[in-house]
mmCIF file of C-alpha atoms in Angstrom:
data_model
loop_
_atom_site.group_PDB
_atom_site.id
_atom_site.type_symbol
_atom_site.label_atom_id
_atom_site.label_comp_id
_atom_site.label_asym_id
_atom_site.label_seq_id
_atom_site.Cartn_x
_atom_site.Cartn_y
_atom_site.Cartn_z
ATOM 1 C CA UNK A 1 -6.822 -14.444 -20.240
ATOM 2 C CA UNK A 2 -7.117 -11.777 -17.641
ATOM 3 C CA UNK A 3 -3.480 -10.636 -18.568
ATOM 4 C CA UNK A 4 -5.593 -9.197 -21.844
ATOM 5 C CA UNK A 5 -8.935 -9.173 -21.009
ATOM 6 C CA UNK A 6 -9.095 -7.112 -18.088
ATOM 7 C CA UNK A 7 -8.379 -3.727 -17.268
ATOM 8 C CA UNK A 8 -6.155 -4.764 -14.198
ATOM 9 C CA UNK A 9 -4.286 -7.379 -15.822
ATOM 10 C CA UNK A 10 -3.252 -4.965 -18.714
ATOM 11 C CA UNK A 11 -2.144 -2.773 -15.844
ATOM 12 C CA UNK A 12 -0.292 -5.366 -14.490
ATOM 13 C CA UNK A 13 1.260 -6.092 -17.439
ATOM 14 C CA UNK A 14 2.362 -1.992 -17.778
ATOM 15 C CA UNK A 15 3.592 -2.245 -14.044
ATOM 16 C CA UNK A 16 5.576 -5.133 -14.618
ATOM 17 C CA UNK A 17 6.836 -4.419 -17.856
ATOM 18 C CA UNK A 18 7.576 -0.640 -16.321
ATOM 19 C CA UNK A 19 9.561 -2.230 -13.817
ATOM 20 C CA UNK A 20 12.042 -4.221 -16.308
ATOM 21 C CA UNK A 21 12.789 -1.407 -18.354
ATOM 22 C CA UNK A 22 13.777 0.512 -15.273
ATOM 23 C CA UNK A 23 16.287 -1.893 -14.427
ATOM 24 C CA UNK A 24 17.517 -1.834 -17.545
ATOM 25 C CA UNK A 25 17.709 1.635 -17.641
ATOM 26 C CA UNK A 26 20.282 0.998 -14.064
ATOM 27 C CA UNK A 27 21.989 -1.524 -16.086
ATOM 28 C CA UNK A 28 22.718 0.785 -19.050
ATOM 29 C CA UNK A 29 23.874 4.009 -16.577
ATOM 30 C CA UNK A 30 26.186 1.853 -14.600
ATOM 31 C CA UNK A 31 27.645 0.919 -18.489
ATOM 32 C CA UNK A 32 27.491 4.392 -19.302
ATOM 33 C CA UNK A 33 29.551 5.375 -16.559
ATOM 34 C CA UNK A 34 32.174 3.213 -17.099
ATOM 35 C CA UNK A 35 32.446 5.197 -20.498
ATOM 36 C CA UNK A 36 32.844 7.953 -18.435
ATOM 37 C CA UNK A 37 36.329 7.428 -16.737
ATOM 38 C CA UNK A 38 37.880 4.702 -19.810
ATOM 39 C CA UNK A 39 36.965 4.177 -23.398
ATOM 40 C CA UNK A 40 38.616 1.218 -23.012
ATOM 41 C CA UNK A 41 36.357 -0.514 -20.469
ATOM 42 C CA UNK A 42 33.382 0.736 -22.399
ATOM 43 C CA UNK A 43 34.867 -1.114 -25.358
ATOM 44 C CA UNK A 44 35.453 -4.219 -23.477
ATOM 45 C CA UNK A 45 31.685 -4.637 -21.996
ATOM 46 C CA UNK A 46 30.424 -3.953 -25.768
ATOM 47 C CA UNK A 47 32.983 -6.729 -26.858
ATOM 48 C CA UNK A 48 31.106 -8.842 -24.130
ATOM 49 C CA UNK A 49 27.869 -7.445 -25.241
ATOM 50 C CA UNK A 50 28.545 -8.064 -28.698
ATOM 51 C CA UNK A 51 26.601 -10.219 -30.997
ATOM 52 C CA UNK A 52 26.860 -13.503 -28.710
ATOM 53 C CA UNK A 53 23.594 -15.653 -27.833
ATOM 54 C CA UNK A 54 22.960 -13.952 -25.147
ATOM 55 C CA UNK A 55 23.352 -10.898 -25.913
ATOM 56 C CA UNK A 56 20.818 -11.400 -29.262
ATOM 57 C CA UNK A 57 18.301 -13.347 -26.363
ATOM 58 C CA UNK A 58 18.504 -10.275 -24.382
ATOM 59 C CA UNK A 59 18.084 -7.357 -26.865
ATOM 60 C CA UNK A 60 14.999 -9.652 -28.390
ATOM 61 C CA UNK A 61 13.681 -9.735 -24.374
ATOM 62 C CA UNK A 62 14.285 -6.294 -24.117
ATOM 63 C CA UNK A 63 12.376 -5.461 -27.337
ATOM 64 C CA UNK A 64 9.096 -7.604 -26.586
ATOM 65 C CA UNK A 65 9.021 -5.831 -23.106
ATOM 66 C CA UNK A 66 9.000 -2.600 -24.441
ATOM 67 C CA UNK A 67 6.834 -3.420 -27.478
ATOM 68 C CA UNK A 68 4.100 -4.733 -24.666
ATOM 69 C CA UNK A 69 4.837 -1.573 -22.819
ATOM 70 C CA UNK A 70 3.657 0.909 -25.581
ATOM 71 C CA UNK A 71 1.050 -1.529 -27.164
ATOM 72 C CA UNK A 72 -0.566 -1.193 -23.697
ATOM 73 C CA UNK A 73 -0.231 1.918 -22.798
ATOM 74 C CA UNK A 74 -2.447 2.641 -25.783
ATOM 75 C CA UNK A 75 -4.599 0.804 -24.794
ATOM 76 C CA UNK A 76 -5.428 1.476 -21.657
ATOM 77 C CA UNK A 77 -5.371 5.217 -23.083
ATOM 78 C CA UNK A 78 -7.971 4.784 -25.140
ATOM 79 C CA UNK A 79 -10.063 2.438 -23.037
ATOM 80 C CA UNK A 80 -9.665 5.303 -20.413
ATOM 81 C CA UNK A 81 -10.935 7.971 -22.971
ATOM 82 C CA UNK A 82 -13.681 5.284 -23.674
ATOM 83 C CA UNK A 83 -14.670 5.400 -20.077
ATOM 84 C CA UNK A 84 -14.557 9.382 -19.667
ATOM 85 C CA UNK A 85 -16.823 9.617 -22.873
ATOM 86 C CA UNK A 86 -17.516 13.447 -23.526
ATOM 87 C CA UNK A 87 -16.437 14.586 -19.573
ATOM 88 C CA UNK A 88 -13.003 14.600 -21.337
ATOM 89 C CA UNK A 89 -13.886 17.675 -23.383
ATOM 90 C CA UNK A 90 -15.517 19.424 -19.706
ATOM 91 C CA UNK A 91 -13.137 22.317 -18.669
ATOM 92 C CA UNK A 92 -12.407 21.300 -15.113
ATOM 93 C CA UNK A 93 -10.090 22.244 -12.594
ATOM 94 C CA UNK A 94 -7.181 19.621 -12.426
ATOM 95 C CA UNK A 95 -7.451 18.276 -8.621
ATOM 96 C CA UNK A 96 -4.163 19.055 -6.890
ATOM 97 C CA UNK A 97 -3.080 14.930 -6.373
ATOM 98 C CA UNK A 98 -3.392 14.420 -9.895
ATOM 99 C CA UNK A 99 0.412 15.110 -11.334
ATOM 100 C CA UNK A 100 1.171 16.757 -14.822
ATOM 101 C CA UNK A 101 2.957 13.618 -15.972
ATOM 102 C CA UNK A 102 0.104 11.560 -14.945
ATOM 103 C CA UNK A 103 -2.489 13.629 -17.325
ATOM 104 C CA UNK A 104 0.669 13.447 -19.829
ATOM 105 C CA UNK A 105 2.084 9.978 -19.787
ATOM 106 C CA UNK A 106 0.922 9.069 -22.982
ATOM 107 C CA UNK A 107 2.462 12.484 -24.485
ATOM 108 C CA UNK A 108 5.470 11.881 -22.296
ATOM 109 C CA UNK A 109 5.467 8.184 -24.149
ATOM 110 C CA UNK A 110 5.349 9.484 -27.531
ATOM 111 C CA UNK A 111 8.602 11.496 -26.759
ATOM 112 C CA UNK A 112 10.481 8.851 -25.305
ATOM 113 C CA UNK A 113 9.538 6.689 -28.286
ATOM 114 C CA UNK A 114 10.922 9.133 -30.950
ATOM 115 C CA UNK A 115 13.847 9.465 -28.255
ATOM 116 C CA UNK A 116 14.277 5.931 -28.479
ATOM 117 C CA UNK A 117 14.020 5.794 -32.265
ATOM 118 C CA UNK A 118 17.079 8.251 -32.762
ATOM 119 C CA UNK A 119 19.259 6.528 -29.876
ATOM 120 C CA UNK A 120 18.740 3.006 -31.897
ATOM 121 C CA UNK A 121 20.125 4.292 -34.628
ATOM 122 C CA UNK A 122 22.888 6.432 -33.352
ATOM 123 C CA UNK A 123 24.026 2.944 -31.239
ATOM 124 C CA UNK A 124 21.847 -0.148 -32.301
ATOM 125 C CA UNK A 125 22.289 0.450 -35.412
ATOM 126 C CA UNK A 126 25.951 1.151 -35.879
ATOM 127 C CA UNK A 127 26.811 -1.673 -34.001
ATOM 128 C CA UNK A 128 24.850 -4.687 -33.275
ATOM 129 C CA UNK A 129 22.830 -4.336 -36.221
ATOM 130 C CA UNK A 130 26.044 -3.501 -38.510
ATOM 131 C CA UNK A 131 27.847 -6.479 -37.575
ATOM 132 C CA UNK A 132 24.748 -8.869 -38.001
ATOM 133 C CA UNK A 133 24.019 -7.026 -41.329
ATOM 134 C CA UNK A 134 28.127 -7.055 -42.428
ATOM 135 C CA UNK A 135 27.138 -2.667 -42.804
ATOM 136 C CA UNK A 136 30.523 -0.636 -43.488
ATOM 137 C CA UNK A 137 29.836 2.099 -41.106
ATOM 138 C CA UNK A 138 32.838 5.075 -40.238
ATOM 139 C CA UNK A 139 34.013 2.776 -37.030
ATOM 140 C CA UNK A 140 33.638 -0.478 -35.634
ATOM 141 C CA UNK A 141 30.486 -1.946 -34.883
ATOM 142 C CA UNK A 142 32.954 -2.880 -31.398
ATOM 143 C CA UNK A 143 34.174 0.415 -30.883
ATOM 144 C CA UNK A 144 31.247 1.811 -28.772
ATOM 145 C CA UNK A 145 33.248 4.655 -27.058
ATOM 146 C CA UNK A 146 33.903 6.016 -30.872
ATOM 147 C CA UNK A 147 29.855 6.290 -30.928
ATOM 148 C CA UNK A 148 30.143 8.205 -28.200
ATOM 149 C CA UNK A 149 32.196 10.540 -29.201
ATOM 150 C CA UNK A 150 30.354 10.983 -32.332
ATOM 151 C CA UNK A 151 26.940 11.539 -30.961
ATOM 152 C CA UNK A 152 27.483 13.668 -28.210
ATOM 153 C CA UNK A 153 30.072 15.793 -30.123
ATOM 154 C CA UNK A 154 27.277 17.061 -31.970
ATOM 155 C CA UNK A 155 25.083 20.053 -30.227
ATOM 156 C CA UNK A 156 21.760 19.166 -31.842
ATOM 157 C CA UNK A 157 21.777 15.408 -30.515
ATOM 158 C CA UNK A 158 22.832 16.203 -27.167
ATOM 159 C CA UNK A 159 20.530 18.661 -26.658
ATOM 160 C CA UNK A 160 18.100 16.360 -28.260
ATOM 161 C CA UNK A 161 19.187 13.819 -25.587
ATOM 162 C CA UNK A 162 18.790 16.230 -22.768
ATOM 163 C CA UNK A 163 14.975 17.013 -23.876
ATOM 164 C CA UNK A 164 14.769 12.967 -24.206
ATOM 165 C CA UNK A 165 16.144 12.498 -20.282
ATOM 166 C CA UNK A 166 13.737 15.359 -19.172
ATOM 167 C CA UNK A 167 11.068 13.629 -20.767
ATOM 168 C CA UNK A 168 11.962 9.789 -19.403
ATOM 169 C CA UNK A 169 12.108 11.594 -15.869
ATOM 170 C CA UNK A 170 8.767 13.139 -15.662
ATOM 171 C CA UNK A 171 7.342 9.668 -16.991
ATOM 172 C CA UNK A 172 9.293 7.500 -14.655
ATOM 173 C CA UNK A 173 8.409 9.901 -11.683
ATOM 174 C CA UNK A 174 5.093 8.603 -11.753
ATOM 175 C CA UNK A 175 5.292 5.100 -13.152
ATOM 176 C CA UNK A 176 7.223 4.105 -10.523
ATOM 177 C CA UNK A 177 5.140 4.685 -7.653
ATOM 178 C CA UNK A 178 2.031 3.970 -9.872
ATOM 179 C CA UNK A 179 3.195 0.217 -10.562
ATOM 180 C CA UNK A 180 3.819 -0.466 -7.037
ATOM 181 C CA UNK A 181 0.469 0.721 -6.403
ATOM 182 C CA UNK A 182 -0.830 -1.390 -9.265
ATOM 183 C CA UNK A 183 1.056 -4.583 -8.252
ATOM 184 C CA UNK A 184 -0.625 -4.109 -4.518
ATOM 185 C CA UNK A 185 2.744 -3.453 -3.011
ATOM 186 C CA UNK A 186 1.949 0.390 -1.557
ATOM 187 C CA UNK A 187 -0.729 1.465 0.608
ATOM 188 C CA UNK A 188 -2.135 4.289 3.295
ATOM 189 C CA UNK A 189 1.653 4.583 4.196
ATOM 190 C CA UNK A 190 3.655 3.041 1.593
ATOM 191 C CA UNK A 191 2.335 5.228 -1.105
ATOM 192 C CA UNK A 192 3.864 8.262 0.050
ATOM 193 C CA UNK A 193 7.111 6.137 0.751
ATOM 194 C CA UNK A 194 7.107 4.539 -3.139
ATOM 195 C CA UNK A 195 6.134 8.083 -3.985
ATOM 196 C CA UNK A 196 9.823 9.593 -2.668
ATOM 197 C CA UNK A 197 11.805 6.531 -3.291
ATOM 198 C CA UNK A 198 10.653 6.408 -7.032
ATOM 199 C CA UNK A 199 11.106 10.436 -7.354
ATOM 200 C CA UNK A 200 14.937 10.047 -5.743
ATOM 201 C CA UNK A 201 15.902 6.707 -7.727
ATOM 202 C CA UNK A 202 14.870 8.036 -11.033
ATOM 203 C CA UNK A 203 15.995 12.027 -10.001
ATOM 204 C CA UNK A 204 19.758 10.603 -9.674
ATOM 205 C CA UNK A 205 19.241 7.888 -12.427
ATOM 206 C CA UNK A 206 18.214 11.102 -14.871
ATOM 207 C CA UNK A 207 20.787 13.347 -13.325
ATOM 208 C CA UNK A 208 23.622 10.790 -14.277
ATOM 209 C CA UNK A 209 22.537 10.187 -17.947
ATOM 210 C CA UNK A 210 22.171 14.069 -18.166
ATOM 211 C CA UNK A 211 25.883 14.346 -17.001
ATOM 212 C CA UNK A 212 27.344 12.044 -18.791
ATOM 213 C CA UNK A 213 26.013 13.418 -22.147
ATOM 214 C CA UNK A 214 27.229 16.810 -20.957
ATOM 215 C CA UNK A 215 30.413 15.701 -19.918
ATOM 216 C CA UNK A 216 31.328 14.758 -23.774
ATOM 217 C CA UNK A 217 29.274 17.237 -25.069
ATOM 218 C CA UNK A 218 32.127 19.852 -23.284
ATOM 219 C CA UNK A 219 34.454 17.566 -23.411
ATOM 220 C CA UNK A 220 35.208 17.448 -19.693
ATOM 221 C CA UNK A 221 35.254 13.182 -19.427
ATOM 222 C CA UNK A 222 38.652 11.859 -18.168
ATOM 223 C CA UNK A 223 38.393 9.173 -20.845
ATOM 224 C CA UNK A 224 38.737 11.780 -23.781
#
């Protein structure tokens, strides 16, 4: 199957899967936010989210796409340093097109992975998981704005979150544009286009996770 096979497909499969998690990323700020202004509303789309069908369909989705995101992007990595054989050890000058985060995507992966890793179990874990499981946590597995306020209250993971956003924007700034191009959807002029599109969408996406965290880190939120 060329999906596997082939260094394309398994590109297309990174550009597509790329894609999904950015919209979910969207999907999650626009939640976010709604923390933001009432604890209440957050509450009520986590009730809606809760442990339903289709919320359990959705998080298992969600999982497999990002589980075939990583799996590939290791792969490709190390069929790339396959390809380079020892050049990759050749001091060169980096050529001035080629971006920092695209030399450090797969650094910039690990970090969002361990990012990732804490944020399931500061949320995931306390809530969906604790209500499937029957887990006496300090709140309810329901009470998602509580979660909030717990996490963010804390210095170390907020700052840890900031680090996390920083690193999540410097990966998305090029995977965007680089899965257009991948998917055949850019070209002489629509590569510069994708290019500052995908480097405004993700710059405000970033900026509004990065204020929200602040804004219960300092307590400044109308909804505390």
């Amino acid at each position: 199957m060329w999906l596997i096979n082939s260094s394309i497909g398994r590109k297309v499969v990174m550009s597509v899967t790329g894609i999904s998690l950015i919209l979910f990323l969207t999907f999650h700020c626009c939640m976010n936010v709604a923390a933001f202004f009432s604890g209440e509303a957050y509450n009520m789309v986590c009730e809606f989210l809760g442990t339903n069908w289709y919320a359990l369909v959705g998080t298992m989705a969600l999982a497999v796409l990002a589980v075939c995101h990583i799996v590939y992007a290791f792969i490709l990595t190390a069929q790339n340093r396959r390809a380079r054989g020892s050049e990759r050890y050749a001091v060169t000058d980096r050529r001035p097109e080629v971006s920092w985060a695209s030399q450090n995507m797969l650094v910039l992966g690990i970090i969002i992975l361990l990012g990732l890793v804490l944020h399931l179990y500061n949320f995931w874990g306390h809530m969906m998981f604790a209500e499937l499981a029957d887990i006496e946590v300090a709140h309810s597995p329901s009470d998602g704005f509580a979660w909030i306020q717990d996490t963010f209250s804390n210095p170390v993971f907020s700052i840890l979150y900031l680090l996390w956003i920083c690193a999540i924007w410097f990966h998305l700034s090029h995977g965007f544009w680089s899965a257009m191009q991948t998917l055949g959807w850019s070209g002489k002029i629509w590569l510069k286009r994708w290019q500052m599109i995908g480097l405004i969408y993700v710059t405000i996406l970033m900026a509004i996770f990065a204020f929200l965290v602040l804004s219960f880190w300092l307590g400044f939120a109308p909804s505390l």
